[in-house]
């Protein structure tokens, strides 16, 4: 069912049921329908002519509010028929956001203005303030057809320049229908997803929860003890978050198990067996569903308990998805041999807007890839080794950092890890790692024994730095760029282990 149509139906059938909550502010389905309708009308009034990269195809609205109480209503309005939303994280550097604006030339820019929203039309220079109380009459949102552009999100290219991924309504609707059936979401599935709403995992959790008629709870910022209090007080049924957030939630549980949580959906990185053990203690009634996907491709594979025994395993093909491993010439690789991961599904995006760095998304007939490397084993389980552009050539050996990171984080003494290559006069690149130890304690000899049992010697990091508090991105991933700079600068946050 179309996003807007589902909200309209819920607003009619149970208008007073809670739909979206953040920082204590609760919007019912009736509230969402009313505010979104008023916003959609205001968007149309402000944009007299279209100037964006989409031309006459759709009005392009850049939503740059962050996790604001009016985000859900603004997103609904910005995706109603005739509109396409571009999600921009306001926490990104100003220069990066300006690059995004320059690439898209949006017809309207929506930003947070305290409790209100600021609406700016660049072509006319008009700026208006929108308040939640504006527009008391509920006006149904217009429903677009499957071929209309619907959503633009950004992912970093190999050069660090953001790439704009565009998706039509049809692929989004098919994705929601597939997810609702697979994850078993219904009106009782109260979901807590504390990540950035401009990012794929949290955005999708919001959409699928609202379409099902359930309540979505977000957070302006993630803080583990505060998040655990929300889980406890609201009797949350489902969590949707990245592994880093789950680890910190489990630590914050401190022996207080939460039995209301029946499902935990994880994406963005691989869980370790230690992560699953910790989650089983903190959330003993929860089934953990871990999926691997990409903004360009949608769902790729999914793993449940017992499917990820190997450090590189990311599960089997998601329902409706076919996997294929191909060589550099497009030929299919035999079982167990590493190549580029291609998918065939109805969830694939339309690709990138404008020029890119030439890497990432590409098609091969009905297949598509983002350049990830891996292999399929005899059981059909996909093993993810990394991105082709991220391979490290050290001493003539091809090493995929993600494989080494997976082995490191599988050690009980390692909380988080980043593996990278640094220039080396003899080896070409030297494999190094930055590790956040579990509980602040680190046993180098125990780690060496663990690595020896899981990786050949040439894949062991030659140098290791300890970092007691890894820098993280807004989406909850290790901030690789920051750590590279810290290594170059000799930052005191890092301790080199001999």
Coordinates of C-alpha atoms in Angstrom, one line a residue:
X1 CA 0.0 0.0 0.0
X2 CA 1.3 3.5 -0.8
X3 CA 2.8 5.3 2.2
X4 CA 0.4 8.2 2.2
X5 CA -2.6 6.0 1.6
X6 CA -1.7 3.9 4.7
X7 CA -1.4 6.9 6.9
X8 CA -4.8 8.3 5.6
X9 CA -6.4 4.9 6.3
X10 CA -5.0 4.7 9.9
X11 CA -6.0 8.4 10.5
X12 CA -9.6 7.4 9.6
X13 CA -9.7 4.1 11.4
X14 CA -7.9 5.0 14.6
X15 CA -7.0 8.7 14.6
X16 CA -6.1 8.9 18.3
X17 CA -3.6 6.0 18.2
X18 CA 0.0 7.1 18.7
X19 CA 2.1 7.1 15.5
X20 CA 5.3 9.0 16.0
X21 CA 7.1 9.9 19.2
X22 CA 10.4 11.6 19.8
X23 CA 11.7 13.3 22.9
X24 CA 8.3 13.0 24.6
X25 CA 6.4 14.7 21.8
X26 CA 3.7 12.3 20.5
X27 CA 1.8 12.6 17.2
X28 CA -1.2 10.5 16.6
X29 CA -2.1 9.2 13.2
X30 CA -4.7 12.0 13.0
X31 CA -2.1 14.5 13.9
X32 CA 0.3 13.2 11.2
X33 CA -2.3 13.3 8.5
X34 CA -3.4 16.9 9.5
X35 CA 0.1 18.3 9.7
X36 CA 1.4 16.5 6.6
X37 CA -1.6 17.8 4.6
X38 CA -1.0 21.4 5.7
X39 CA 2.8 21.1 4.9
X40 CA 2.1 19.7 1.4
X41 CA -0.2 22.6 0.7
X42 CA 2.5 25.1 1.9
X43 CA 5.1 23.4 -0.2
X44 CA 3.0 23.9 -3.3
X45 CA 2.3 27.6 -2.5
X46 CA 6.0 28.4 -2.1
X47 CA 7.3 26.7 -5.3
X48 CA 6.0 28.5 -8.4
X49 CA 8.5 26.9 -10.9
X50 CA 10.8 24.0 -10.7
X51 CA 14.5 24.3 -11.0
X52 CA 15.9 21.0 -9.6
X53 CA 17.8 18.2 -11.4
X54 CA 14.4 16.4 -11.7
X55 CA 13.0 19.2 -13.9
X56 CA 9.3 18.7 -14.5
X57 CA 9.2 15.2 -13.2
X58 CA 8.6 16.2 -9.6
X59 CA 9.1 19.0 -7.1
X60 CA 12.3 18.3 -5.2
X61 CA 12.2 19.0 -1.5
X62 CA 15.5 18.8 0.6
X63 CA 14.6 17.7 4.1
X64 CA 17.4 18.8 6.4
X65 CA 15.7 18.7 9.8
X66 CA 17.5 15.9 11.6
X67 CA 15.6 14.0 14.2
X68 CA 13.0 16.7 14.7
X69 CA 9.4 16.1 16.1
X70 CA 8.0 17.3 12.8
X71 CA 10.2 15.0 10.7
X72 CA 7.5 12.3 10.1
X73 CA 4.9 14.8 8.9
X74 CA 7.4 16.7 6.7
X75 CA 8.6 13.4 5.1
X76 CA 5.0 12.4 4.4
X77 CA 4.3 15.8 2.8
X78 CA 7.6 15.8 0.9
X79 CA 6.8 12.4 -0.7
X80 CA 3.1 13.0 -1.6
X81 CA 2.3 12.9 -5.3
X82 CA 4.2 15.5 -7.3
X83 CA 7.0 15.7 -4.6
X84 CA 10.3 13.9 -4.2
X85 CA 12.3 14.1 -0.9
X86 CA 16.0 14.4 -0.7
X87 CA 17.2 13.5 2.9
X88 CA 20.3 15.5 4.0
X89 CA 21.8 15.0 7.5
X90 CA 22.2 18.4 9.1
X91 CA 25.1 17.1 11.2
X92 CA 27.3 16.8 8.0
X93 CA 29.9 19.6 7.5
X94 CA 28.5 22.7 5.9
X95 CA 30.7 22.3 2.8
X96 CA 29.4 18.7 2.3
X97 CA 25.8 19.8 2.6
X98 CA 26.5 22.7 0.1
X99 CA 27.9 20.1 -2.4
X100 CA 24.6 18.2 -2.0
X101 CA 22.6 21.3 -2.7
X102 CA 24.7 22.2 -5.7
X103 CA 24.2 18.8 -7.2
X104 CA 20.4 18.7 -6.7
X105 CA 19.3 22.4 -6.9
X106 CA 16.3 21.6 -4.7
X107 CA 13.1 23.5 -5.3
X108 CA 12.6 23.8 -1.5
X109 CA 14.8 23.4 1.6
X110 CA 13.2 22.4 4.9
X111 CA 15.2 23.0 8.1
X112 CA 14.6 22.8 11.8
X113 CA 13.8 26.2 13.5
X114 CA 13.4 25.4 17.1
X115 CA 10.0 23.7 17.5
X116 CA 9.0 24.8 14.0
X117 CA 10.2 24.3 10.5
X118 CA 11.8 26.9 8.1
X119 CA 10.8 26.5 4.5
X120 CA 13.1 28.2 2.0
X121 CA 12.5 28.4 -1.8
X122 CA 15.9 29.2 -3.4
X123 CA 14.5 30.3 -6.7
X124 CA 12.3 33.1 -5.3
X125 CA 14.2 33.7 -2.1
X126 CA 11.0 33.2 -0.1
X127 CA 11.3 31.8 3.5
X128 CA 8.3 30.9 5.6
X129 CA 8.0 29.4 9.1
X130 CA 5.7 26.4 9.6
X131 CA 4.2 25.7 13.0
X132 CA 2.6 22.5 14.1
X133 CA -0.7 24.4 14.6
X134 CA -0.8 25.7 11.1
X135 CA -3.7 24.1 9.2
X136 CA -6.4 22.6 11.3
X137 CA -8.3 21.0 8.4
X138 CA -7.2 17.5 7.4
X139 CA -6.5 17.3 3.7
X140 CA -5.7 13.8 2.2
X141 CA -2.2 13.6 0.7
X142 CA -2.2 12.9 -3.1
X143 CA -1.0 9.4 -4.1
X144 CA 1.6 9.2 -6.9
X145 CA 2.1 6.3 -9.4
X146 CA 4.9 3.7 -9.2
X147 CA 7.1 5.4 -11.8
X148 CA 7.4 8.8 -10.0
X149 CA 10.7 9.7 -8.3
X150 CA 10.1 9.4 -4.6
X151 CA 13.3 9.4 -2.5
X152 CA 16.9 10.6 -2.8
X153 CA 19.4 9.5 -0.2
X154 CA 23.2 10.0 -0.1
X155 CA 26.0 7.5 0.2
X156 CA 29.8 8.4 0.2
X157 CA 31.7 7.6 -2.9
X158 CA 35.3 6.2 -3.0
X159 CA 36.6 9.8 -3.0
X160 CA 34.3 10.8 -0.1
X161 CA 32.1 12.9 -2.4
X162 CA 28.4 12.1 -1.5
X163 CA 26.5 10.3 -4.3
X164 CA 22.8 10.8 -4.6
X165 CA 20.7 7.6 -5.0
X166 CA 17.3 8.0 -6.5
X167 CA 14.4 5.6 -5.9
X168 CA 10.9 5.5 -7.5
X169 CA 7.7 4.8 -5.6
X170 CA 7.3 1.3 -7.0
X171 CA 10.5 -0.1 -5.6
X172 CA 9.8 1.5 -2.2
X173 CA 6.3 0.1 -2.1
X174 CA 7.5 -3.4 -3.1
X175 CA 10.2 -3.1 -0.4
X176 CA 7.6 -2.2 2.3
X177 CA 5.3 -5.0 1.3
X178 CA 8.2 -7.5 1.4
X179 CA 9.4 -6.2 4.7
X180 CA 6.0 -6.2 6.4
X181 CA 5.5 -9.9 5.5
X182 CA 9.0 -11.0 6.4
X183 CA 9.4 -9.1 9.7
X184 CA 5.8 -9.8 10.8
X185 CA 5.0 -6.2 11.6
X186 CA 1.5 -5.3 12.7
X187 CA -0.2 -2.6 14.8
X188 CA 1.2 -4.1 18.0
X189 CA 4.8 -3.8 16.9
X190 CA 5.9 -0.7 18.8
X191 CA 9.3 0.1 17.4
X192 CA 12.3 2.0 18.8
X193 CA 14.9 3.1 16.3
X194 CA 17.3 5.7 17.8
X195 CA 19.5 6.3 14.8
X196 CA 19.4 9.3 12.3
X197 CA 16.2 9.5 10.4
X198 CA 18.0 10.6 7.3
X199 CA 19.8 7.2 7.1
X200 CA 18.4 4.1 5.5
X201 CA 17.9 1.7 8.5
X202 CA 16.0 4.2 10.7
X203 CA 14.1 5.7 7.8
X204 CA 12.9 2.3 6.6
X205 CA 12.0 1.3 10.2
X206 CA 9.9 4.5 10.4
X207 CA 8.1 3.9 7.2
X208 CA 7.3 0.2 7.7
X209 CA 6.1 0.8 11.3
X210 CA 3.7 3.6 10.2
X211 CA 2.4 1.7 7.3
X212 CA 1.6 -1.2 9.6
X213 CA -0.3 1.2 11.9
X214 CA 2.1 0.8 14.8
X215 CA 3.9 3.4 16.9
X216 CA 7.4 4.5 16.1
X217 CA 9.7 6.0 18.7
X218 CA 12.8 7.9 17.8
X219 CA 15.5 9.8 19.6
X220 CA 17.1 13.2 19.0
X221 CA 20.4 11.7 20.0
X222 CA 21.5 8.3 21.0
X223 CA 22.5 7.9 24.6
X224 CA 22.5 4.3 25.9
X225 CA 21.1 4.8 29.4
X226 CA 18.4 7.1 28.1
X227 CA 17.6 4.7 25.3
X228 CA 17.3 1.8 27.7
X229 CA 14.9 3.8 29.9
X230 CA 12.7 4.4 26.8
X231 CA 12.7 0.6 26.1
X232 CA 11.7 -0.1 29.6
X233 CA 9.1 2.7 30.1
X234 CA 7.4 2.2 26.7
X235 CA 7.5 -1.6 26.7
X236 CA 9.1 -1.5 23.2
X237 CA 8.4 -4.6 21.1
X238 CA 11.0 -4.1 18.4
X239 CA 14.4 -2.5 18.1
X240 CA 16.0 -1.4 14.8
X241 CA 19.6 -0.2 15.2
X242 CA 23.2 -0.7 14.2
X243 CA 25.5 -3.1 16.1
X244 CA 27.3 -0.3 18.0
X245 CA 24.1 0.9 19.5
X246 CA 23.0 -2.6 20.4
X247 CA 26.3 -3.2 22.2
X248 CA 25.9 0.0 24.2
X249 CA 22.3 -0.8 25.0
X250 CA 23.3 -4.2 26.3
X251 CA 26.0 -2.7 28.5
X252 CA 23.5 -0.2 29.8
X253 CA 21.0 -3.0 30.7
X254 CA 23.4 -3.8 33.6
X255 CA 21.6 -7.0 34.5
X256 CA 18.0 -5.6 33.9
X257 CA 16.7 -7.8 31.2
X258 CA 13.9 -6.4 29.1
X259 CA 11.3 -9.0 28.3
X260 CA 9.0 -6.7 26.2
X261 CA 11.4 -6.8 23.2
X262 CA 10.4 -9.6 20.9
X263 CA 12.5 -8.7 17.8
X264 CA 15.8 -6.9 17.2
X265 CA 16.5 -5.8 13.6
X266 CA 20.2 -5.0 12.9
X267 CA 22.0 -3.7 9.8
X268 CA 25.0 -1.6 8.9
X269 CA 27.6 -4.1 10.1
X270 CA 27.9 -7.7 11.2
X271 CA 27.1 -8.9 14.7
X272 CA 29.6 -11.1 16.5
X273 CA 28.7 -14.1 18.6
X274 CA 29.6 -12.0 21.7
X275 CA 27.0 -9.5 20.5
X276 CA 24.3 -12.1 20.2
X277 CA 25.2 -13.6 23.6
X278 CA 25.0 -10.1 25.2
X279 CA 21.7 -9.4 23.5
X280 CA 20.3 -12.7 24.7
X281 CA 21.0 -11.6 28.3
X282 CA 19.6 -8.1 27.9
X283 CA 16.6 -9.0 25.7
X284 CA 15.9 -12.7 26.5
X285 CA 12.6 -12.9 24.5
X286 CA 14.0 -11.3 21.3
X287 CA 14.6 -12.9 18.0
X288 CA 17.6 -11.2 16.3
X289 CA 17.3 -10.6 12.5
X290 CA 20.4 -9.3 10.9
X291 CA 20.3 -8.1 7.3
X292 CA 22.9 -6.9 4.8
X293 CA 21.7 -4.4 2.2
X294 CA 22.6 -1.3 0.3
X295 CA 20.8 1.9 -0.3
X296 CA 21.2 1.3 -4.1
X297 CA 20.0 -2.3 -4.0
X298 CA 17.6 -2.7 -1.0
X299 CA 17.7 -5.9 1.0
X300 CA 20.4 -8.4 -0.1
X301 CA 20.7 -11.2 2.5
X302 CA 19.3 -12.0 5.9
X303 CA 20.6 -14.0 8.9
X304 CA 19.0 -15.3 12.0
X305 CA 20.4 -17.2 15.0
X306 CA 22.8 -19.9 13.8
X307 CA 23.3 -18.4 10.3
X308 CA 26.4 -16.4 11.0
X309 CA 28.9 -18.9 12.6
X310 CA 31.6 -17.7 10.2
X311 CA 33.1 -14.3 10.8
X312 CA 32.3 -13.3 7.1
X313 CA 28.8 -14.9 6.8
X314 CA 25.9 -12.5 6.3
X315 CA 23.1 -15.0 5.7
X316 CA 21.1 -16.2 2.7
X317 CA 19.3 -14.3 0.0
X318 CA 16.5 -12.1 1.2
X319 CA 13.0 -13.3 0.0
X320 CA 12.6 -12.4 -3.6
X321 CA 16.3 -11.7 -4.1
X322 CA 18.7 -13.8 -6.3
X323 CA 22.4 -13.7 -5.6
X324 CA 25.2 -14.1 -8.2
X325 CA 29.0 -13.9 -7.8
X326 CA 30.7 -12.6 -11.0
X327 CA 34.3 -12.1 -12.2
X328 CA 35.7 -9.0 -13.8
X329 CA 34.3 -10.0 -17.2
X330 CA 30.8 -10.7 -15.9
X331 CA 31.2 -14.5 -15.8
X332 CA 29.6 -16.5 -13.0
X333 CA 32.1 -17.7 -10.3
X334 CA 32.1 -21.3 -8.9
X335 CA 30.8 -21.9 -5.4
X336 CA 33.4 -20.8 -2.8
X337 CA 35.3 -18.5 -5.1
X338 CA 35.5 -14.7 -4.4
X339 CA 34.1 -12.2 -6.9
X340 CA 31.7 -9.2 -7.1
X341 CA 28.3 -9.7 -5.5
X342 CA 25.4 -9.0 -7.9
X343 CA 21.7 -9.1 -7.0
X344 CA 18.6 -9.5 -9.0
X345 CA 15.4 -8.2 -7.3
X346 CA 12.5 -5.8 -7.7
X347 CA 14.0 -3.5 -5.0
X348 CA 16.9 -2.1 -7.0
X349 CA 17.0 1.7 -7.2
X350 CA 17.2 3.9 -10.3
X351 CA 20.9 4.6 -9.7
X352 CA 22.7 7.9 -9.1
X353 CA 21.7 11.5 -9.8
X354 CA 24.3 13.3 -12.0
X355 CA 27.9 12.4 -12.4
X356 CA 29.7 10.2 -9.9
X357 CA 33.2 8.9 -9.2
X358 CA 32.6 6.0 -11.5
X359 CA 32.5 3.4 -8.8
X360 CA 29.7 1.8 -6.9
X361 CA 26.4 1.0 -8.5
X362 CA 26.4 -0.6 -11.9
X363 CA 24.2 -3.0 -13.9
X364 CA 24.8 -6.2 -15.8
X365 CA 21.6 -7.0 -17.5
X366 CA 18.9 -7.5 -14.8
X367 CA 21.7 -7.8 -12.2
X368 CA 23.1 -4.9 -10.2
X369 CA 26.0 -4.4 -7.8
X370 CA 27.7 -1.7 -5.6
X371 CA 31.1 -3.4 -5.9
X372 CA 31.0 -5.5 -2.7
X373 CA 33.1 -8.7 -2.9
X374 CA 32.3 -12.1 -1.5
X375 CA 31.4 -15.7 -2.2
X376 CA 28.6 -18.2 -1.8
X377 CA 29.3 -21.4 0.1
X378 CA 27.8 -24.8 -0.6
X379 CA 24.8 -24.0 1.6
X380 CA 24.0 -20.8 -0.3
X381 CA 25.2 -18.6 2.6
X382 CA 26.7 -15.3 1.4
X383 CA 30.2 -14.3 2.8
X384 CA 31.0 -10.6 2.6
X385 CA 34.7 -9.7 2.3
X386 CA 34.6 -6.0 1.6
X387 CA 34.4 -3.4 -1.2
X388 CA 36.6 -3.7 -4.3
X389 CA 38.0 -0.2 -3.9
X390 CA 38.9 -0.9 -0.2
X391 CA 41.2 -3.8 -0.9
X392 CA 44.7 -3.5 0.6
X393 CA 47.7 -4.8 -1.4
X394 CA 50.4 -5.7 1.1
X395 CA 53.5 -7.6 0.2
X396 CA 51.8 -8.9 -2.9
X397 CA 48.8 -10.2 -1.0
X398 CA 45.2 -9.0 -1.5
X399 CA 43.6 -8.3 1.8
X400 CA 40.0 -7.2 2.5
X401 CA 39.9 -5.1 5.7
X402 CA 36.3 -6.1 6.4
X403 CA 37.3 -9.7 6.7
X404 CA 40.0 -8.8 9.2
X405 CA 37.7 -6.5 11.2
X406 CA 35.2 -9.4 11.4
X407 CA 37.9 -11.7 12.8
X408 CA 39.0 -9.0 15.3
X409 CA 35.5 -8.2 16.6
X410 CA 34.8 -11.9 17.0
X411 CA 37.4 -11.9 19.9
X412 CA 35.7 -11.4 23.3
X413 CA 38.3 -8.8 24.2
X414 CA 37.5 -6.5 21.3
X415 CA 34.5 -4.1 21.3
X416 CA 35.1 -2.4 18.0
X417 CA 37.8 -2.4 15.3
X418 CA 38.9 -0.6 12.2
X419 CA 41.4 -2.1 9.7
X420 CA 43.1 -0.1 7.0
X421 CA 46.2 0.1 4.9
X422 CA 48.9 2.7 5.4
X423 CA 51.7 3.5 2.8
X424 CA 54.8 1.4 3.3
X425 CA 58.1 1.7 1.4
X426 CA 58.7 -2.0 1.2
X427 CA 55.2 -3.7 1.4
X428 CA 53.3 -1.1 -0.7
X429 CA 50.7 -1.0 2.1
X430 CA 51.0 -1.9 5.7
X431 CA 47.9 -3.5 7.3
X432 CA 47.1 -1.8 10.7
X433 CA 44.2 -1.8 13.1
X434 CA 42.6 0.5 15.7
X435 CA 40.9 -1.4 18.4
X436 CA 38.5 -0.4 21.2
X437 CA 39.0 -3.1 23.9
X438 CA 36.1 -4.6 25.7
X439 CA 35.8 -3.1 29.2
X440 CA 39.0 -1.1 28.8
X441 CA 41.3 -4.2 29.2
X442 CA 43.5 -5.5 26.4
X443 CA 45.4 -8.8 26.2
X444 CA 47.7 -8.7 23.1
X445 CA 48.8 -12.3 23.4
X446 CA 45.2 -13.6 23.6
X447 CA 44.3 -11.6 20.5
X448 CA 47.3 -13.1 18.6
X449 CA 46.2 -16.6 19.5
X450 CA 42.6 -15.7 18.3
X451 CA 43.9 -14.3 15.0
X452 CA 46.2 -17.3 14.5
X453 CA 43.2 -19.6 14.8
X454 CA 41.1 -17.6 12.2
X455 CA 43.4 -15.9 9.7
X456 CA 46.6 -16.6 7.8
X457 CA 49.6 -14.7 9.1
X458 CA 49.7 -12.2 6.3
X459 CA 46.2 -10.9 7.3
X460 CA 47.3 -10.1 10.8
X461 CA 47.6 -6.3 11.4
X462 CA 51.3 -5.4 11.7
X463 CA 50.6 -2.5 14.0
X464 CA 47.7 -2.0 16.5
X465 CA 46.5 1.2 18.2
X466 CA 44.2 1.1 21.2
X467 CA 41.4 3.7 21.4
X468 CA 39.3 3.6 24.6
X469 CA 36.4 5.5 23.0
X470 CA 36.1 5.0 19.2
X471 CA 34.8 8.1 17.3
X472 CA 31.5 7.2 15.6
X473 CA 29.5 8.7 12.8
X474 CA 25.9 9.8 13.3
X475 CA 24.8 6.5 11.9
X476 CA 26.7 4.6 14.6
X477 CA 29.6 3.3 12.5
X478 CA 33.3 3.8 13.2
X479 CA 34.5 7.1 11.9
X480 CA 37.3 5.9 9.6
X481 CA 38.3 9.3 8.4
X482 CA 38.7 10.6 11.9
X483 CA 40.9 7.6 12.9
X484 CA 43.1 8.0 9.8
X485 CA 43.7 11.6 10.7
X486 CA 44.4 10.7 14.4
X487 CA 47.0 8.2 13.2
X488 CA 48.6 10.8 11.0
X489 CA 48.6 13.4 13.7
X490 CA 49.8 11.1 16.5
X491 CA 46.6 12.0 18.5
X492 CA 46.8 11.2 22.2
X493 CA 43.4 9.4 21.9
X494 CA 45.4 6.5 20.4
X495 CA 48.0 4.3 22.1
X496 CA 50.3 2.3 19.9
X497 CA 50.8 -1.3 21.2
X498 CA 54.3 -2.7 20.7

